[in-house]
Amino acid sequence: MHGLGNDYVYIDCLPEETAKRIAKADLSALARRVSDRHFGIGSDGLVLILPSKEADVQMRIFNADGSEAQMCGNAIRCVGKYVYESGICPRPTLTVETRAGN
């Protein structure tokens, strides 16, 4: 998905099996691999949509170089759209936990 030109690969980690696989992954390396525009999918980074104890969902975001960002406004807009349209959180107002807070 993309938000105003920032394009990210999103992974819905809410299903238990996906969450287990992601927990074992080297997320920095995964972000670098999928973000490579010549040999991967190609993106500005990787966004994980995870369960949260503090909010409706949690967002973790990794840049194309593998570094983890605290927040990205364009990415969080896409997370909100996905969570709402998939029926995960069908309310028009939702909260997303990020490394920068809720």
PDB file of C-alpha atoms in Angstrom:
ATOM      1  CA  MET A   1       0.000   0.000   0.000  1.00  0.00           C
ATOM      2  CA  HIS A   2       1.080   3.571  -0.303  1.00  0.00           C
ATOM      3  CA  GLY A   3       0.154   6.822   1.351  1.00  0.00           C
ATOM      4  CA  LEU A   4       1.028  10.022  -0.520  1.00  0.00           C
ATOM      5  CA  GLY A   5       3.942   8.382  -2.292  1.00  0.00           C
ATOM      6  CA  ASN A   6       5.398   6.398   0.615  1.00  0.00           C
ATOM      7  CA  ASP A   7       5.020   2.756  -0.380  1.00  0.00           C
ATOM      8  CA  TYR A   8       5.378  -0.018   2.155  1.00  0.00           C
ATOM      9  CA  VAL A   9       4.915  -3.760   2.238  1.00  0.00           C
ATOM     10  CA  TYR A  10       2.386  -4.510   4.988  1.00  0.00           C
ATOM     11  CA  ILE A  11       2.125  -7.796   6.845  1.00  0.00           C
ATOM     12  CA  ASP A  12      -0.978  -8.568   8.897  1.00  0.00           C
ATOM     13  CA  CYS A  13       0.538 -10.317  11.937  1.00  0.00           C
ATOM     14  CA  LEU A  14      -2.757 -10.630  13.793  1.00  0.00           C
ATOM     15  CA  PRO A  15      -3.329 -14.301  12.861  1.00  0.00           C
ATOM     16  CA  GLU A  16      -1.520 -16.508  15.399  1.00  0.00           C
ATOM     17  CA  GLU A  17       0.475 -18.487  12.810  1.00  0.00           C
ATOM     18  CA  THR A  18       1.771 -15.316  11.160  1.00  0.00           C
ATOM     19  CA  ALA A  19       2.661 -13.813  14.544  1.00  0.00           C
ATOM     20  CA  LYS A  20       4.686 -16.935  15.407  1.00  0.00           C
ATOM     21  CA  ARG A  21       6.621 -16.795  12.138  1.00  0.00           C
ATOM     22  CA  ILE A  22       7.325 -13.074  12.431  1.00  0.00           C
ATOM     23  CA  ALA A  23       8.507 -13.491  16.032  1.00  0.00           C
ATOM     24  CA  LYS A  24      11.291 -15.775  14.754  1.00  0.00           C
ATOM     25  CA  ALA A  25      12.313 -13.561  11.817  1.00  0.00           C
ATOM     26  CA  ASP A  26      15.227 -11.150  11.542  1.00  0.00           C
ATOM     27  CA  LEU A  27      12.977  -8.186  10.804  1.00  0.00           C
ATOM     28  CA  SER A  28      15.772  -5.836   9.736  1.00  0.00           C
ATOM     29  CA  ALA A  29      17.016  -8.361   7.166  1.00  0.00           C
ATOM     30  CA  LEU A  30      13.456  -9.062   6.011  1.00  0.00           C
ATOM     31  CA  ALA A  31      12.841  -5.326   5.503  1.00  0.00           C
ATOM     32  CA  ARG A  32      16.024  -4.980   3.452  1.00  0.00           C
ATOM     33  CA  ARG A  33      15.110  -7.997   1.280  1.00  0.00           C
ATOM     34  CA  VAL A  34      11.508  -7.051   0.515  1.00  0.00           C
ATOM     35  CA  SER A  35      12.345  -3.364   0.025  1.00  0.00           C
ATOM     36  CA  ASP A  36      15.005  -3.946  -2.631  1.00  0.00           C
ATOM     37  CA  ARG A  37      13.542  -2.424  -5.791  1.00  0.00           C
ATOM     38  CA  HIS A  38      15.612  -4.652  -8.092  1.00  0.00           C
ATOM     39  CA  PHE A  39      15.633  -8.032  -6.347  1.00  0.00           C
ATOM     40  CA  GLY A  40      12.732  -7.779  -3.873  1.00  0.00           C
ATOM     41  CA  ILE A  41       9.181  -6.488  -3.964  1.00  0.00           C
ATOM     42  CA  GLY A  42      10.411  -2.908  -3.828  1.00  0.00           C
ATOM     43  CA  SER A  43       9.247  -0.426  -1.202  1.00  0.00           C
ATOM     44  CA  ASP A  44      10.235   2.289   1.246  1.00  0.00           C
ATOM     45  CA  GLY A  45      10.075  -0.324   3.990  1.00  0.00           C
ATOM     46  CA  LEU A  46       8.140  -2.972   5.858  1.00  0.00           C
ATOM     47  CA  VAL A  47       5.160  -2.397   8.155  1.00  0.00           C
ATOM     48  CA  LEU A  48       3.903  -5.008  10.602  1.00  0.00           C
ATOM     49  CA  ILE A  49       0.347  -4.870  11.961  1.00  0.00           C
ATOM     50  CA  LEU A  50       0.450  -6.600  15.344  1.00  0.00           C
ATOM     51  CA  PRO A  51      -1.794  -7.193  18.348  1.00  0.00           C
ATOM     52  CA  SER A  52      -1.600  -4.580  21.104  1.00  0.00           C
ATOM     53  CA  LYS A  53      -2.470  -4.581  24.788  1.00  0.00           C
ATOM     54  CA  GLU A  54      -2.696  -0.763  24.779  1.00  0.00           C
ATOM     55  CA  ALA A  55      -4.504   0.034  21.520  1.00  0.00           C
ATOM     56  CA  ASP A  56      -6.635  -1.566  18.827  1.00  0.00           C
ATOM     57  CA  VAL A  57      -3.471  -2.656  16.964  1.00  0.00           C
ATOM     58  CA  GLN A  58       0.259  -2.058  17.024  1.00  0.00           C
ATOM     59  CA  MET A  59       2.356  -0.849  14.076  1.00  0.00           C
ATOM     60  CA  ARG A  60       6.074  -1.558  13.730  1.00  0.00           C
ATOM     61  CA  ILE A  61       7.842   0.011  10.792  1.00  0.00           C
ATOM     62  CA  PHE A  62      11.223  -0.848   9.300  1.00  0.00           C
ATOM     63  CA  ASN A  63      12.897   1.355   6.714  1.00  0.00           C
ATOM     64  CA  ALA A  64      14.394  -0.056   3.509  1.00  0.00           C
ATOM     65  CA  ASP A  65      17.844  -0.019   5.157  1.00  0.00           C
ATOM     66  CA  GLY A  66      16.561  -2.255   7.980  1.00  0.00           C
ATOM     67  CA  SER A  67      16.460   0.420  10.686  1.00  0.00           C
ATOM     68  CA  GLU A  68      13.304   0.607  12.797  1.00  0.00           C
ATOM     69  CA  ALA A  69      11.389   3.885  12.752  1.00  0.00           C
ATOM     70  CA  GLN A  70       9.240   5.164  15.592  1.00  0.00           C
ATOM     71  CA  MET A  71       6.364   6.326  13.408  1.00  0.00           C
ATOM     72  CA  CYS A  72       5.345   7.299   9.876  1.00  0.00           C
ATOM     73  CA  GLY A  73       2.208   9.306   9.232  1.00  0.00           C
ATOM     74  CA  ASN A  74       1.649   7.930   5.739  1.00  0.00           C
ATOM     75  CA  ALA A  75       2.127   4.330   6.910  1.00  0.00           C
ATOM     76  CA  ILE A  76      -0.241   4.704   9.873  1.00  0.00           C
ATOM     77  CA  ARG A  77      -2.947   6.055   7.560  1.00  0.00           C
ATOM     78  CA  CYS A  78      -2.701   2.834   5.542  1.00  0.00           C
ATOM     79  CA  VAL A  79      -2.774   0.724   8.707  1.00  0.00           C
ATOM     80  CA  GLY A  80      -5.954   2.504   9.795  1.00  0.00           C
ATOM     81  CA  LYS A  81      -7.564   1.963   6.381  1.00  0.00           C
ATOM     82  CA  TYR A  82      -6.615  -1.729   6.352  1.00  0.00           C
ATOM     83  CA  VAL A  83      -7.768  -2.383   9.925  1.00  0.00           C
ATOM     84  CA  TYR A  84     -11.065  -0.604   9.317  1.00  0.00           C
ATOM     85  CA  GLU A  85     -11.849  -2.057   5.883  1.00  0.00           C
ATOM     86  CA  SER A  86     -10.912  -5.629   6.905  1.00  0.00           C
ATOM     87  CA  GLY A  87     -13.344  -5.459   9.825  1.00  0.00           C
ATOM     88  CA  ILE A  88     -10.576  -5.896  12.416  1.00  0.00           C
ATOM     89  CA  CYS A  89     -11.696  -2.645  14.024  1.00  0.00           C
ATOM     90  CA  PRO A  90     -14.958  -1.561  12.380  1.00  0.00           C
ATOM     91  CA  ARG A  91     -15.241   1.667  14.412  1.00  0.00           C
ATOM     92  CA  PRO A  92     -14.582   4.972  12.597  1.00  0.00           C
ATOM     93  CA  THR A  93     -12.103   5.948  15.351  1.00  0.00           C
ATOM     94  CA  LEU A  94      -9.305   3.588  16.342  1.00  0.00           C
ATOM     95  CA  THR A  95      -5.988   3.686  18.171  1.00  0.00           C
ATOM     96  CA  VAL A  96      -2.645   2.428  16.883  1.00  0.00           C
ATOM     97  CA  GLU A  97       0.314   1.744  19.163  1.00  0.00           C
ATOM     98  CA  THR A  98       3.664   2.831  17.694  1.00  0.00           C
ATOM     99  CA  ARG A  99       7.226   3.126  19.029  1.00  0.00           C
ATOM    100  CA  ALA A 100       6.428   6.828  19.494  1.00  0.00           C
ATOM    101  CA  GLY A 101       3.308   6.059  21.612  1.00  0.00           C
ATOM    102  CA  ASN A 102      -0.434   5.746  20.917  1.00  0.00           C
TER     103      ASN A 102
END
